[in-house]
Coordinates of C-alpha atoms and ligand atoms in Angstrom, one line a residue:
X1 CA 3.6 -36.0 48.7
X2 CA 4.0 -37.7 45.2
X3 CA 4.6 -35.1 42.6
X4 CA 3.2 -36.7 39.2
X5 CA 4.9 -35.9 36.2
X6 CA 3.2 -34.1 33.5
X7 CA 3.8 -35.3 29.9
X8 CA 4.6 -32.8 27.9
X9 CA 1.9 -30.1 26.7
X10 CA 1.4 -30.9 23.2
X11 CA 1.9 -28.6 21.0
X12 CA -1.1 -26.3 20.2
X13 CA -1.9 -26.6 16.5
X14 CA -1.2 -23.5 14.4
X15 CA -4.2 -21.3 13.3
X16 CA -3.2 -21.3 9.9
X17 CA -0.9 -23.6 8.4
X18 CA 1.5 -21.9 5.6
X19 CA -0.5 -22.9 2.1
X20 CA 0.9 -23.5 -1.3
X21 CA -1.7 -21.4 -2.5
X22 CA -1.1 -18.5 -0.2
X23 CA 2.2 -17.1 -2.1
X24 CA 5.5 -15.5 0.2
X25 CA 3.7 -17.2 3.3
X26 CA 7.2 -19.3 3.5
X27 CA 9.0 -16.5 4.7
X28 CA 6.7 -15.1 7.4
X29 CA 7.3 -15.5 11.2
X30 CA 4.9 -18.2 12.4
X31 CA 3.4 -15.1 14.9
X32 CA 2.6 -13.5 12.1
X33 CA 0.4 -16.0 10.1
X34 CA -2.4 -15.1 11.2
X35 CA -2.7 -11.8 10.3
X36 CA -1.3 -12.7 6.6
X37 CA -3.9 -15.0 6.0
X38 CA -6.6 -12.3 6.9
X39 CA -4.5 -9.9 4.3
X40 CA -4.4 -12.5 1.4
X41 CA -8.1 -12.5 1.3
X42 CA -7.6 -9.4 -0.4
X43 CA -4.9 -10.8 -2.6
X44 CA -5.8 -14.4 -3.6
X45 CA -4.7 -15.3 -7.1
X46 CA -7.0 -14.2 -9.8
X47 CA -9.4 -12.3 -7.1
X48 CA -11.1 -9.7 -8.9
X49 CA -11.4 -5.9 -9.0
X50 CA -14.9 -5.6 -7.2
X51 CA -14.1 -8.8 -5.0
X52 CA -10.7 -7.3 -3.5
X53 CA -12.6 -4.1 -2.5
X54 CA -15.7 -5.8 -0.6
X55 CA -12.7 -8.2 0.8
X56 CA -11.3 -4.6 2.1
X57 CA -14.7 -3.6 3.4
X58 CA -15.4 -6.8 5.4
X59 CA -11.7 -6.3 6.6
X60 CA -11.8 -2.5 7.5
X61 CA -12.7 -2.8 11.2
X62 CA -10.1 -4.9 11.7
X63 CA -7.2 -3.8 9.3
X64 CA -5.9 -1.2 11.4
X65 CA -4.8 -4.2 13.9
X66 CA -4.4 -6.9 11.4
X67 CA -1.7 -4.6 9.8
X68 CA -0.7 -2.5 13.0
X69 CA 2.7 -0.6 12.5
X70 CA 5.7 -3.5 12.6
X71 CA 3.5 -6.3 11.1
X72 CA 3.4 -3.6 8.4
X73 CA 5.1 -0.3 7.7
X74 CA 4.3 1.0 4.5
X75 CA 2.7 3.7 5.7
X76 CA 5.3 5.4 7.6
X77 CA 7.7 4.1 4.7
X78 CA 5.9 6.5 2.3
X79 CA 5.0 9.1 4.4
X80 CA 9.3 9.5 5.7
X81 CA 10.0 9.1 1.7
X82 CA 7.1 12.0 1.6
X83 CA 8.8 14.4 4.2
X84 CA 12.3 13.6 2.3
X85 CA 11.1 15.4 -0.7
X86 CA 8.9 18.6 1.0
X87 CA 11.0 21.4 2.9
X88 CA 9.4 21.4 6.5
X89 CA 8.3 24.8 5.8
X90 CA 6.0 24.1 2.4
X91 CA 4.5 20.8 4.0
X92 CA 1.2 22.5 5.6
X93 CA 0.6 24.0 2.0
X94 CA 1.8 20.9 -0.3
X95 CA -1.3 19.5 -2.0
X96 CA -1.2 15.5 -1.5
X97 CA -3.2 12.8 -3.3
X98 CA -3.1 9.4 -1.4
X99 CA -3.8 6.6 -3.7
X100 CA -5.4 3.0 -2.3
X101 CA -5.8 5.6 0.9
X102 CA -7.3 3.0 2.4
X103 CA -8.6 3.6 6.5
X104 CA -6.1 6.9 6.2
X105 CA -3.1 5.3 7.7
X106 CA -0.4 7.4 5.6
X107 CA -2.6 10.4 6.5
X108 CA -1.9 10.1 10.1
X109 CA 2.0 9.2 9.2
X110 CA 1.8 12.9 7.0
X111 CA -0.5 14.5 9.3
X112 CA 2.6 13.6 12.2
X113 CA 5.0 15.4 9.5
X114 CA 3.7 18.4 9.2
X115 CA 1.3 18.1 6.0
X116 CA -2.2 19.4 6.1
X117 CA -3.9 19.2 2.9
X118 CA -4.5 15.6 1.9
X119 CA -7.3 13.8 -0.7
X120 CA -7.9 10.4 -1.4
X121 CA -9.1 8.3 -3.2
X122 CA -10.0 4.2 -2.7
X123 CA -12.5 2.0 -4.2
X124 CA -13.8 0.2 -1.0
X125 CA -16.4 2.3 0.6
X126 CA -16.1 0.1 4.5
X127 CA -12.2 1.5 4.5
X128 CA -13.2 5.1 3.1
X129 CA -15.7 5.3 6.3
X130 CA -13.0 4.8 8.5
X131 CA -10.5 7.1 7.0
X132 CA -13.2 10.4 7.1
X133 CA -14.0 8.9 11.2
X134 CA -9.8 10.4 11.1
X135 CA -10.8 13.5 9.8
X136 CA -7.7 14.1 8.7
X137 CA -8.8 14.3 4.3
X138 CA -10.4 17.0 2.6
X139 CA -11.6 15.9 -0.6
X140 CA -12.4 11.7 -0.5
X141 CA -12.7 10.0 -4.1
X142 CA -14.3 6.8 -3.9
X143 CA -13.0 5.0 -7.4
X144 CA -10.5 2.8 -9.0
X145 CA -7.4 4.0 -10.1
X146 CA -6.3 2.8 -13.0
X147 CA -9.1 1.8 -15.3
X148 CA -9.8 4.6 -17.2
X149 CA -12.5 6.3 -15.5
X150 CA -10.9 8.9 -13.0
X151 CA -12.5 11.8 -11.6
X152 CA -9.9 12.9 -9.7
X153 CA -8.5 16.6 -10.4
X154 CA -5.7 16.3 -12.8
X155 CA -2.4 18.5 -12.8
X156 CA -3.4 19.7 -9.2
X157 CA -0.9 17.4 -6.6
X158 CA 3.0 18.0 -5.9
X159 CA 3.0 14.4 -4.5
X160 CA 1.1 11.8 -5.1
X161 CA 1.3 8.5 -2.9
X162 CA 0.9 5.1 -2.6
X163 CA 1.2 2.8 0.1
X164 CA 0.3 -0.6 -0.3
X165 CA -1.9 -0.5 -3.1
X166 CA 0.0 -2.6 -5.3
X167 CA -1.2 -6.2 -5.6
X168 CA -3.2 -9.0 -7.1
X169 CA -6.3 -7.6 -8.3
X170 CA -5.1 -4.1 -7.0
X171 CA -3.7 -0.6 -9.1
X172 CA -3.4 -2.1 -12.6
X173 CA 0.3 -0.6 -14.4
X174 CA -2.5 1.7 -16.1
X175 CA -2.8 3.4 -12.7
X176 CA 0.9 5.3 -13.6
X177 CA -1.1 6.8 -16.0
X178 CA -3.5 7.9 -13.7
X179 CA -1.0 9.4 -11.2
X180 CA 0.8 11.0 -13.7
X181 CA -2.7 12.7 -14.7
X182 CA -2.9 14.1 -11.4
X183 CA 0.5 15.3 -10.4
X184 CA 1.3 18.9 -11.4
X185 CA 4.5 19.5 -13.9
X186 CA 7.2 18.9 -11.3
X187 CA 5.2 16.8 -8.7
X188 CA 6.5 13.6 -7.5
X189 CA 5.0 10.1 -7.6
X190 CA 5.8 7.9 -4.7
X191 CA 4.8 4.6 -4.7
X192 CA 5.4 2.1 -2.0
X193 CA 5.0 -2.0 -2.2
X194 CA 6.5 -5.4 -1.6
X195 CA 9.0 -6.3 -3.6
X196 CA 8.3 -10.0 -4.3
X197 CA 5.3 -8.9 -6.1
X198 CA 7.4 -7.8 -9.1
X199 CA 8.0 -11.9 -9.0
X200 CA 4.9 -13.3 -8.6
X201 CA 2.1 -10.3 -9.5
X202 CA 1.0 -11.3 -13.0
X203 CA -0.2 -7.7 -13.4
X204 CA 3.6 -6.9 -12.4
X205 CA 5.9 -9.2 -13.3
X206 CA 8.3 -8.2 -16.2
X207 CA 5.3 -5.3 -16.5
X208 CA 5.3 -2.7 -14.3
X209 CA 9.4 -2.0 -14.1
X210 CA 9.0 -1.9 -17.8
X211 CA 6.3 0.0 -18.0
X212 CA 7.9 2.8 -15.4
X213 CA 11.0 2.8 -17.7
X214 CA 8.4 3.3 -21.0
X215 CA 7.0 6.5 -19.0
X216 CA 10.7 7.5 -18.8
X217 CA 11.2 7.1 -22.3
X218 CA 7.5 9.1 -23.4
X219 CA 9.0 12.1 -21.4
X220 CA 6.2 11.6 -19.0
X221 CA 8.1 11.4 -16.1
X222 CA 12.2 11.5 -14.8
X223 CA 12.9 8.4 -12.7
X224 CA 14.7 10.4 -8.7
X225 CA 15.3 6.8 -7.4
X226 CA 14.3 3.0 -6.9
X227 CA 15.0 2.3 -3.0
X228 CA 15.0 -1.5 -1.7
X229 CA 13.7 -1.2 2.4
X230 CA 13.7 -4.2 4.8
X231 CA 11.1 -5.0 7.0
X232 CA 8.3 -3.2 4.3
X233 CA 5.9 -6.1 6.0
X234 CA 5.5 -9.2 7.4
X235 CA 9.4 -9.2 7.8
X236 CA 9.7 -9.1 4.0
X237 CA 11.5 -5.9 1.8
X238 CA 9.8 -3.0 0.1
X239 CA 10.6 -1.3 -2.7
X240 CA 10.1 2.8 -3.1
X241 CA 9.7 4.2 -6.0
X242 CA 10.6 8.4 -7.0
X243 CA 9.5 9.9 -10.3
X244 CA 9.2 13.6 -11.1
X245 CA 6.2 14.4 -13.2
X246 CA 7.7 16.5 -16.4
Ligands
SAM1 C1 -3.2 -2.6 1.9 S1 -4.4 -1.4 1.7 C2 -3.4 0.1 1.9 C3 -4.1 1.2 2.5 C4 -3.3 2.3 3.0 N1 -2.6 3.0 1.9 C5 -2.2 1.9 4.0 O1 -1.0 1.9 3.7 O2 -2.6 1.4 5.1 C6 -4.7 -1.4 0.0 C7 -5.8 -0.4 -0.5 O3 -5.7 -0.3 -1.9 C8 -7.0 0.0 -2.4 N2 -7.0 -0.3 -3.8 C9 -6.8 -1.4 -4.5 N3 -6.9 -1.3 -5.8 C10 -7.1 0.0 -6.0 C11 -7.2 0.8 -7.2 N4 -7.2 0.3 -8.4 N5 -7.4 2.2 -7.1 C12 -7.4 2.7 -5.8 N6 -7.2 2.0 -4.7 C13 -7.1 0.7 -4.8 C14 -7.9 -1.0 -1.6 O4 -9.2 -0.7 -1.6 C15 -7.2 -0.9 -0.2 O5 -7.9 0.1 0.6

């Protein structure tokens, strides 16, 4: 029997080729393209306050996959920064604001950790409906952060959170202000993101540092610690931010 030869399979062509436009794709594992193109829809350059949260909505089905834990980790990031700060024994009755709550994926994390009494509050209704289908939040906000116009309880929360709400088009620096507003005296701000966006956010860069240190200096708040993480997502470090509201 004559055994042909095969010529070599060629290579199949990527899905998404890495894009000038598409900033920090350079760094990401080739596996992982994919899924960072479908989350740059939300963070294109100059994308736009009402246009990043209907790109959320169209995403929300999908974004607990697109983003699963490893791919990206903020959520358990924030939630194990959460934990760090609340005894085991005052978790059930710690009152916690999620910020950019998104589906409810830091809920879960806190939910896993022993906290039970959790808001949030996030401008794209399509990710909202899948956080309540949790059940996990008991009072949901559906609103900016950060523009002036909150009507979430302020001076109620011992910790308020964000994971992964930082970005192009996303919680302006305002938003501090905001979280500040809702944290009682002596509640903590944590606030979870990629690093590289204090490099190449507009909003961010030479901004929101500054502006943290600013609050510092206004008394508004005591800086407890600015943590660099690896592997925050897409392979790429985190940064973790502490303050104690005064
Ligand atoms: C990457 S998702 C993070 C969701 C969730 N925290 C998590 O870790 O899976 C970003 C979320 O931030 C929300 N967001 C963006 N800008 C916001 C703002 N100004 N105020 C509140 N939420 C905002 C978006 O609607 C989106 O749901």
């Amino acid at each position: 029997m004559q055994v042909r030869e095969l010529p070599d399979a060629a290579p199949e062509p990527r899905a998404v080729e890495p894009d000038v436009q598409m900033e920090g794709a350079g760094s990401v594992p080739e596996e992982l393209l994919d899924s960072y193109a479908a989350n740059h829809r939300c963070h294109r350059p100059g994308i736009s306050r009402a246009e990043m949260a209907s790109a959320y909505t169209e995403m929300a089905e999908d974004y607990d996959e697109t983003l699963r834990p490893g791919v990206y980790n903020g959520p358990v990031l924030c939630a194990e920064a959460a934990a760090s700060r609340v005894e085991e024994s005052r978790r059930a009755c710690a009152r916690v604001m999620d910020v950019a709550a998104g589906t409810g994926r830091v809920g879960h994390e806190l939910h896993l950790r022993g906290f039970r009494n959790i808001d949030a509050v996030d401008p794209s209704d399509g990710m909202i409906q899948k956080l309540e289908s949790r059940g996990l939040y008991t009072n949901k906000y559906v609103e900016f952060v950060g523009l002036g116009q909150s009507t979430v309880p302020k001076d109620t929360y011992d910790l308020v959170l964000v994971a992964g709400g930082m970005g192009e088009g996303h919680i302006p620096v305002e938003g501090l202000d905001d979280m500040i507003s809702m944290a009682k005296p002596g509640g903590e701000v944590i606030i979870v993101m990629r690093k590289e966006y204090l490099d190449y956010v507009g909003e961010y860069k030479d901004k929101l540092e500054p502006y943290m240190d600013q609050l510092v200096a206004k008394g508004k708040w005591t800086k407890v610690e600015r943590k660099v993480v690896p592997n925050y997502s897409y392979k790429k470090d985190g940064v973790i931010y502490t303050y104690k509201v005064t």
